[in-house]
Amino acid sequence: MNDAWWQRGVIYQIYPRSFRDANADGIGDLRGILGRLDYCASLGVDALWLSPVYPSPMADFGYDISDYTNIDPVFGTLAQFDELVVEVKRRGMKLILDYVPNHTSDEHPWFKDSRSARASAKRDWYLWHDPAADGGPPNNWLSHFGGSAWQWDPHTEQYYCHAFLKEQPDLNWRNPDVRATMYEVLRFWLARGVDGFRVDVLWHLIKDDQWRDNPPNPGYQPGAPPHYSQVPVYTTDRPEVQGIVAEMRRVVDEFAARVLIGEIYLPLERLMAYYGANLDGVHLPFNFQLLQSDWNARGIAALIDQYEGALPPGGWPNWVLGNHDNPRIASRVGLPQARVAAMLLLTLRGTPTMYYGDELGMVNVPIAADRVRDPLEKNVPGVGLGRDPCRTPMQWDGSLHAGFTSAQPWLPISDDYAVVNVRSEDDDATAILSLYRRLLQLRRSQPALSGGDYEPVATSGDLLAYLRRTRHECLLIALNLGEEPYALSLDPLAKAGRTLLSTYLDRDGEESNGNVALRANEGLIVAL
Ligand code: GLC
């Protein structure tokens, strides 16, 4: 039975700084989200995932946490958070929080204590090491955000390890006190009614206990992000991390009907390990393949089949089309194909995760040099890693600042906001927003879409096609990823079919006999 809410449902990611600002400081907040819950419910999504809202110096915009069990004043208060939980549930939705276990902020009291003296009781909560013989960093490990992963502490004369910013020291997950304390953090939020967690950089938690150098990456191309120059065998995906994943799962299982989702950027066969040897790992190891693949039918058909084939027995699939770390889909593939991508995301087998604003066709926003906020772009400029372009404010209406704020927004608003916004798309039956709503309705009304089997249909060229079926229903999904029209023969699947939805929203109920005709850039859902 695949009927857990996180299997049937659709997850919608909100980047809280950019969703809606209710207190006129240019930064989104919890009251802003509260005021837009009716919009989220009207979309037809089932769960909201919030990127971090905990107290943070914001060196990495909330992924550097200085208190795991509170709310940053920029976002609001714990009381407002409790109200949000109630209001999300009142609308029949679930709430998922971000959990950032790999590192704290350097301003977290634990780290301040840890760095105060070698004899500190918290010293071993972080990864401290003596310098190499030449006085330099203990080994060659690199930070994802540029430079060495080691930062010298002149006061205690040792280095500490940070996989990301030096303001984000890595916790020592081999330390049982760290584990116990971090599991209490999960319980704190679960007891407050949170329905689950998206776990940040889960595959990073354990580092080699012999501190061995990472080998060089022979395939490294100059110009690629600097940390790609190594194969991170000693810093990520260590065998011992699986025990921690299982422990986290046991904590989440102390509460009924919760979900654990892992952020894991790894090749397929390694990704699958995070389901756990006995499905006792995370429920959903995020599947980022659609974020990373070229947009062509043959490549995507192959990756779907590989993914389906690699899943462990009973492992539930999931698909992600956008998030706060990657270019927006409409910019990657263009607006016509962004509609096809929406149909793909919401008709594949498994739990889809949507990224706020993608339902409007929001694009990457170019950021002028003096408005760059992302520390990654500041540290490693010019290689296209910057994440500000996909984090710009939600476009609510055509008024000043797109109805996001009455102040100066923390990131610029897209130039297209007068047209691309919720209010104007609400009134437009052909807008991509209407397509998303229709797709989400169909997922609810057609069990074949939320729970049916997946069966590839052999095609060629720019056409991608598959069936979703239950014992009683069979739906054909045909997606034209190219600019040429296509005729897809229904033989031997069926003699005729009835169109339930076109990405152009203009063929409802159309009957096809013998074959289905697709226009350029068109996706269809056809009942057989
Ligand atoms: C994850 C987050 C990203 C953050 C990084 C460090 O990849 O998604 O936004 O910068 O972890 O916490």
XYZ file of C-alpha atoms and ligand atoms in Angstrom:
540
model
C 0.000 0.000 0.000
C 1.539 3.278 -1.100
C -0.858 5.576 0.641
C 1.212 7.514 3.148
C 0.602 11.252 2.718
C 4.202 11.787 1.628
C 3.743 9.183 -1.112
C 0.447 10.515 -2.487
C 1.223 14.166 -1.869
C 3.137 16.960 -3.575
C 5.744 18.992 -1.692
C 6.084 22.738 -2.257
C 9.365 24.374 -1.208
C 9.183 27.870 0.224
C 12.358 29.925 0.589
C 11.045 32.050 3.477
C 13.226 35.123 2.840
C 11.605 35.477 -0.558
C 7.999 34.362 -0.184
C 6.215 37.336 1.366
C 7.304 40.150 3.683
C 4.634 41.132 6.209
C 6.677 43.519 8.378
C 8.136 45.806 5.731
C 11.850 45.052 6.164
C 12.361 43.705 2.646
C 12.761 40.102 3.856
C 10.049 37.446 3.843
C 8.776 36.115 7.157
C 6.405 33.679 8.871
C 3.503 36.131 8.955
C 4.028 36.608 5.240
C 3.732 32.860 4.699
C 0.703 32.727 7.001
C -1.011 35.320 4.846
C -0.417 33.242 1.732
C -1.470 29.807 2.980
C -4.756 30.078 1.095
C -2.750 30.501 -2.089
C -0.696 27.364 -1.301
C -3.859 25.410 -0.545
C -5.473 26.702 -3.740
C -2.568 25.315 -5.753
C -3.416 21.862 -4.503
C -0.069 21.014 -2.914
C -0.021 18.757 0.131
C 3.039 19.777 2.137
C 5.077 22.939 2.570
C 8.816 22.641 3.155
C 10.411 25.753 4.632
C 14.120 26.434 4.175
C 15.670 27.292 7.592
C 13.908 29.844 9.803
C 16.081 29.358 12.914
C 18.229 32.035 14.552
C 21.219 32.616 12.316
C 23.844 35.261 11.558
C 22.758 34.591 7.920
C 26.276 34.052 6.571
C 24.632 31.344 4.436
C 21.084 32.707 4.813
C 19.922 30.405 7.557
C 22.022 27.334 6.763
C 24.327 28.608 9.521
C 22.262 28.045 12.671
C 23.056 29.581 16.051
C 20.051 28.097 17.897
C 18.276 24.964 16.675
C 15.152 25.388 18.783
C 13.951 28.896 18.091
C 12.926 31.218 15.265
C 15.089 34.058 13.950
C 13.534 37.474 14.710
C 13.855 38.307 11.019
C 11.278 35.567 10.372
C 9.150 36.029 13.512
C 8.606 34.204 16.786
C 8.021 30.705 18.069
C 4.421 31.713 18.823
C 3.955 32.686 15.175
C 5.509 29.396 14.162
C 2.993 27.513 16.323
C 0.220 29.497 14.680
C 1.612 28.564 11.279
C 1.514 24.859 12.194
C -2.142 25.172 13.200
C -3.099 27.133 10.085
C -1.241 24.808 7.699
C -3.057 21.820 9.207
C -6.412 23.600 9.194
C -6.041 23.730 5.422
C -5.277 20.032 5.249
C -1.592 20.491 4.494
C 1.596 19.302 6.214
C 4.654 21.268 7.311
C 8.232 20.107 6.724
C 11.243 21.897 8.228
C 14.843 22.038 7.128
C 17.255 20.283 9.510
C 20.920 21.251 9.213
C 23.000 18.672 11.092
C 26.390 18.848 9.340
C 27.396 22.228 10.691
C 26.336 24.997 13.054
C 27.056 28.692 12.847
C 30.400 29.772 14.280
C 28.242 31.917 16.559
C 26.426 28.932 18.014
C 27.153 28.765 21.787
C 28.450 25.202 21.281
C 31.126 26.407 18.897
C 32.003 29.459 20.978
C 32.568 27.106 23.888
C 34.448 24.618 21.706
C 36.870 27.225 20.412
C 37.390 28.839 23.825
C 39.990 26.276 24.966
C 41.369 22.873 24.054
C 40.037 21.680 27.391
C 36.489 22.845 26.666
C 33.828 20.209 27.316
C 32.544 20.994 23.824
C 35.955 20.767 22.140
C 35.182 17.359 20.663
C 31.785 18.493 19.364
C 33.579 19.860 16.302
C 36.419 18.588 14.101
C 39.669 20.041 15.451
C 43.083 18.996 14.236
C 46.738 19.931 14.662
C 48.483 21.569 11.703
C 50.503 19.530 9.239
C 54.276 19.383 9.779
C 54.721 22.565 7.737
C 52.165 24.400 9.872
C 49.546 24.335 7.094
C 46.133 22.636 7.097
C 46.091 18.997 8.291
C 45.192 17.632 4.845
C 44.031 18.638 1.363
C 40.262 18.691 1.970
C 38.450 21.472 0.132
C 35.413 23.543 1.093
C 32.421 23.565 -1.280
C 32.474 27.306 -0.927
C 36.086 27.833 -2.021
C 39.533 27.223 -0.530
C 40.644 24.781 2.146
C 38.096 23.072 4.380
C 40.312 23.967 7.347
C 40.338 27.227 9.280
C 43.166 28.151 11.655
C 42.202 29.187 15.162
C 45.082 31.295 16.511
C 43.757 31.211 20.068
C 43.879 27.431 20.557
C 46.384 26.815 17.757
C 44.485 24.132 15.886
C 42.465 23.981 12.699
C 38.726 23.261 12.524
C 36.996 21.637 9.569
C 34.195 23.260 7.553
C 32.734 21.678 4.433
C 31.089 25.022 3.556
C 31.866 28.520 4.909
C 34.372 29.053 7.690
C 31.336 30.481 9.511
C 29.823 26.954 9.307
C 32.057 24.671 11.427
C 31.278 20.948 10.966
C 29.883 19.073 13.946
C 31.586 15.850 15.024
C 28.901 13.236 14.434
C 31.128 10.512 15.914
C 30.550 12.151 19.292
C 27.574 10.496 21.077
C 26.664 13.722 22.900
C 26.388 15.574 19.597
C 24.128 12.847 18.284
C 21.902 12.741 21.354
C 21.597 16.528 21.421
C 20.847 16.802 17.725
C 18.172 14.085 18.017
C 16.533 16.119 20.779
C 16.298 18.944 18.230
C 14.254 16.665 15.983
C 11.983 15.727 18.883
C 11.519 19.399 19.823
C 9.991 20.191 16.429
C 8.173 16.890 15.983
C 6.445 17.440 19.316
C 5.384 20.889 18.072
C 3.531 19.207 15.241
C 6.046 19.351 12.410
C 5.388 16.569 9.884
C 8.970 15.892 8.889
C 12.362 17.182 7.847
C 14.445 17.791 4.800
C 17.951 16.972 6.027
C 20.663 19.278 4.705
C 23.783 17.672 3.080
C 23.068 14.327 4.682
C 25.881 12.550 2.834
C 28.474 14.861 4.441
C 27.958 14.038 8.113
C 30.893 11.695 8.690
C 34.496 12.330 7.640
C 37.367 9.871 7.527
C 38.690 9.203 11.037
C 42.220 8.860 9.665
C 41.981 12.263 7.965
C 43.337 10.915 4.661
C 43.858 13.213 1.680
C 41.189 13.122 -1.018
C 42.580 11.876 -4.356
C 42.709 14.237 -7.335
C 39.880 14.059 -9.872
C 41.461 13.101 -13.203
C 38.401 14.400 -15.079
C 38.591 17.889 -13.587
C 38.165 20.688 -16.105
C 39.643 24.051 -15.155
C 36.819 26.540 -14.736
C 34.602 23.997 -12.949
C 33.990 24.628 -9.232
C 37.347 24.265 -7.445
C 36.252 21.458 -5.116
C 35.489 19.266 -8.151
C 39.255 18.965 -8.525
C 39.147 16.163 -5.938
C 37.170 12.954 -5.547
C 35.631 13.436 -2.081
C 36.031 9.819 -0.959
C 37.217 10.720 2.548
C 34.854 13.610 3.241
C 31.453 12.389 2.014
C 29.318 9.246 1.829
C 31.438 7.421 4.420
C 30.061 4.010 5.398
C 29.399 5.094 8.996
C 26.874 7.718 7.894
C 24.315 4.949 7.309
C 24.157 4.213 11.034
C 23.345 7.840 11.720
C 20.648 7.928 9.070
C 19.052 4.878 10.704
C 19.221 6.566 14.121
C 17.539 9.695 12.752
C 14.846 7.543 11.213
C 14.199 5.840 14.557
C 13.718 9.232 16.196
C 11.267 10.346 13.508
C 9.441 7.007 13.839
C 8.781 7.748 17.517
C 6.059 10.025 16.105
C 3.267 8.862 13.813
C 3.158 9.592 10.086
C 6.269 11.769 9.760
C 8.675 11.925 6.845
C 12.444 12.111 6.543
C 13.893 13.465 3.295
C 17.605 13.568 2.554
C 19.451 16.156 0.495
C 22.012 13.932 -1.233
C 23.897 14.756 -4.418
C 25.347 11.367 -5.375
C 25.291 9.018 -8.355
C 22.227 6.752 -8.483
C 23.725 3.602 -7.041
C 25.078 5.474 -4.014
C 21.886 7.504 -3.597
C 19.893 4.303 -3.196
C 21.919 3.305 -0.112
C 20.184 6.117 1.785
C 16.854 4.275 1.711
C 18.598 2.041 4.251
C 19.441 -1.647 4.043
C 15.940 -2.537 5.274
C 14.191 0.662 4.197
C 15.213 2.011 7.595
C 16.958 5.081 6.179
C 15.300 8.238 4.875
C 11.880 7.832 3.275
C 12.916 9.977 0.328
C 16.526 10.503 -0.714
C 16.018 13.537 -2.953
C 16.332 12.592 -6.610
C 17.997 15.557 -8.342
C 18.484 14.002 -11.754
C 16.038 16.304 -13.526
C 18.007 19.278 -12.186
C 21.214 18.000 -13.643
C 20.337 16.360 -16.945
C 20.298 17.875 -20.399
C 16.759 18.497 -21.580
C 16.269 15.880 -24.272
C 13.751 13.077 -24.542
C 16.171 10.182 -25.000
C 18.376 11.197 -22.087
C 15.416 11.751 -19.767
C 13.750 8.490 -20.825
C 16.977 6.678 -19.990
C 17.399 8.333 -16.625
C 13.815 7.558 -15.594
C 14.336 3.904 -16.473
C 17.675 3.802 -14.663
C 16.150 5.405 -11.589
C 13.124 3.104 -11.576
C 15.447 0.142 -12.065
C 17.815 1.143 -9.271
C 15.147 1.624 -6.563
C 15.323 -0.936 -3.772
C 12.214 -3.118 -3.343
C 9.615 -0.977 -1.578
C 11.666 2.222 -1.964
C 9.373 5.081 -2.940
C 10.564 7.327 -5.806
C 10.631 11.131 -5.835
C 11.449 13.887 -8.318
C 12.749 17.440 -7.931
C 12.603 20.091 -10.656
C 13.948 23.124 -8.834
C 15.337 24.320 -5.527
C 17.139 27.248 -3.911
C 20.564 26.017 -5.041
C 19.990 25.525 -8.771
C 18.966 27.534 -11.832
C 15.213 27.813 -12.341
C 13.647 25.365 -14.770
C 12.101 28.110 -16.959
C 15.588 29.533 -17.525
C 17.145 26.142 -18.155
C 14.667 24.904 -20.733
C 12.663 27.970 -21.800
C 9.037 28.782 -21.059
C 7.323 26.405 -23.521
C 9.329 23.477 -22.175
C 8.807 24.625 -18.562
C 5.173 23.578 -19.113
C 6.256 20.193 -20.425
C 8.573 19.898 -17.422
C 5.636 20.610 -15.094
C 3.673 17.781 -16.699
C 6.680 15.474 -16.399
C 7.258 16.307 -12.719
C 3.612 15.809 -11.800
C 3.003 12.615 -13.761
C 6.113 10.578 -12.990
C 5.803 7.857 -10.378
C 6.780 9.178 -6.960
C 6.590 12.264 -4.794
C 7.188 15.524 -6.679
C 8.822 18.552 -5.066
C 7.987 21.939 -6.563
C 9.960 25.131 -5.969
C 8.032 28.345 -5.190
C 7.517 30.564 -8.231
C 8.145 27.823 -10.776
C 4.351 27.524 -11.016
C 4.355 31.091 -12.391
C 7.202 30.509 -14.822
C 9.567 32.662 -12.753
C 13.039 32.864 -14.308
C 16.571 33.377 -13.015
C 17.050 37.045 -12.320
C 20.393 38.573 -13.317
C 22.042 40.077 -10.238
C 24.188 43.182 -10.562
C 27.611 42.890 -8.905
C 26.685 45.290 -6.121
C 23.562 43.285 -5.242
C 25.148 39.844 -4.917
C 24.209 38.321 -1.559
C 25.108 34.655 -1.968
C 28.385 33.819 -0.165
C 29.093 31.106 -2.733
C 29.086 33.644 -5.571
C 31.212 36.001 -3.477
C 33.798 33.310 -2.663
C 33.863 31.573 -6.031
C 32.838 34.308 -8.457
C 32.305 34.005 -12.151
C 31.805 30.228 -12.582
C 28.027 30.448 -12.508
C 27.561 28.985 -9.030
C 25.655 31.997 -7.672
C 22.267 31.127 -6.205
C 20.729 34.606 -5.871
C 19.153 34.425 -9.366
C 16.848 31.570 -8.317
C 16.062 33.044 -4.894
C 14.400 36.317 -5.892
C 11.082 37.408 -4.365
C 7.819 35.681 -5.220
C 5.802 37.695 -7.713
C 2.330 38.191 -6.242
C 0.919 41.022 -8.349
C 1.804 43.888 -10.651
C 2.208 46.521 -7.927
C 5.508 47.972 -6.711
C 7.937 45.191 -5.683
C 5.479 42.633 -7.060
C 3.420 42.726 -3.869
C 6.248 40.952 -2.047
C 7.149 43.854 0.237
C 6.515 47.539 0.734
C 10.220 48.106 1.463
C 13.339 47.612 -0.635
C 13.454 43.822 -1.294
C 16.589 41.963 -0.155
C 17.094 40.693 -3.721
C 15.871 42.401 -6.884
C 12.466 41.593 -8.353
C 12.397 40.105 -11.837
C 11.759 42.571 -14.686
C 8.870 40.443 -15.905
C 6.816 40.830 -12.712
C 4.080 42.979 -14.292
C 3.051 39.963 -16.380
C 4.456 36.994 -14.489
C 2.596 37.182 -11.191
C -0.093 35.324 -9.281
C -2.828 37.892 -9.773
C -2.545 38.197 -13.540
C -2.053 34.463 -14.052
C -5.058 33.760 -11.826
C -7.164 35.572 -14.391
C -5.622 33.785 -17.350
C -6.970 30.319 -18.110
C -4.000 29.629 -20.399
C -1.249 30.633 -17.926
C 1.293 28.149 -16.604
C -0.250 28.684 -13.140
C -3.527 27.288 -14.497
C -1.605 24.337 -15.914
C -0.021 23.608 -12.524
C -3.420 23.802 -10.832
C -4.961 21.434 -13.374
C -2.074 18.992 -13.035
C -2.357 19.036 -9.260
C -6.123 18.449 -9.481
C -5.597 15.549 -11.859
C -3.070 13.969 -9.511
C -5.731 14.020 -6.827
C -8.545 12.705 -8.986
C -6.587 10.041 -10.901
C -5.154 7.309 -8.675
C -3.050 6.171 -11.642
C -1.032 9.398 -11.370
C -0.412 9.347 -7.632
C -0.016 5.602 -7.167
C -0.141 3.733 -10.455
C 2.618 1.730 -12.078
C 5.070 3.352 -14.466
C 5.596 1.771 -17.866
C 7.802 3.291 -20.555
C 6.408 3.532 -24.094
C 8.957 3.085 -26.866
C 9.377 6.320 -28.849
C 12.110 8.051 -30.776
C 13.454 11.541 -31.352
C 12.100 14.316 -29.139
C 9.137 12.360 -27.860
C 9.000 10.977 -24.334
C 6.054 8.761 -23.465
C 4.956 6.474 -20.654
C 1.905 4.923 -19.107
C 0.648 5.278 -15.593
C -1.755 2.536 -14.705
C -3.807 0.909 -12.042
C -6.033 -2.110 -12.518
C -8.889 0.152 -13.571
C -7.209 3.048 -15.354
C -4.546 3.618 -17.921
C -3.171 7.046 -18.701
C -0.754 7.821 -21.497
C 1.601 10.729 -20.917
C 3.180 11.977 -24.136
C 5.666 14.840 -23.974
C 7.093 16.546 -27.006
C 10.442 18.008 -25.986
C 11.092 19.367 -29.454
C 9.974 21.981 -31.939
C 8.447 19.591 -34.521
C 4.926 18.175 -34.368
C 4.595 14.432 -33.724
C 2.028 11.720 -34.291
C 2.202 8.941 -31.735
C 0.475 5.752 -32.741
C -1.749 4.306 -30.031
C -1.369 0.847 -31.506
C -1.062 -1.643 -29.822
C -1.946 0.130 -26.563
C -5.474 1.185 -27.502
C -7.680 2.070 -30.444
C -8.673 5.465 -29.113
C -7.968 7.861 -26.287
C -9.462 10.931 -24.639
C -7.291 13.930 -23.801
C -7.539 14.926 -20.152
C -5.037 17.764 -20.360
C -2.723 19.514 -22.792
C 0.083 21.806 -21.626
C -1.631 24.402 -23.873
C -4.854 23.887 -21.890
C -7.035 23.830 -25.012
C -7.843 20.176 -25.803
C -9.887 18.911 -22.865
C -11.992 15.931 -23.812
C -10.664 15.667 -27.351
C -10.958 12.145 -28.754
C -8.049 10.613 -30.672
C -8.406 7.619 -32.935
C -5.447 5.526 -33.960
C -2.857 8.078 -33.037
C -2.315 11.138 -30.897
C -1.076 14.326 -32.540
C 1.253 16.536 -30.550
C 2.155 20.092 -31.437
C 5.633 21.536 -30.896
C 6.469 21.738 -27.173
C 3.237 20.054 -26.203
C 2.585 17.583 -23.433
C -0.607 15.529 -23.201
C -2.295 13.307 -20.671
C -4.569 10.909 -22.515
C -6.969 8.423 -20.905
C -6.845 5.118 -22.802
C 22.723 22.674 1.265
C 21.773 23.830 1.097
C 22.539 25.025 0.638
C 23.558 25.364 1.692
C 24.460 24.171 1.975
C 25.250 24.371 3.233
O 23.254 22.274 0.051
O 20.728 23.480 0.237
O 21.699 26.116 0.387
O 24.334 26.464 1.286
O 23.717 23.007 2.180
O 24.413 24.294 4.351
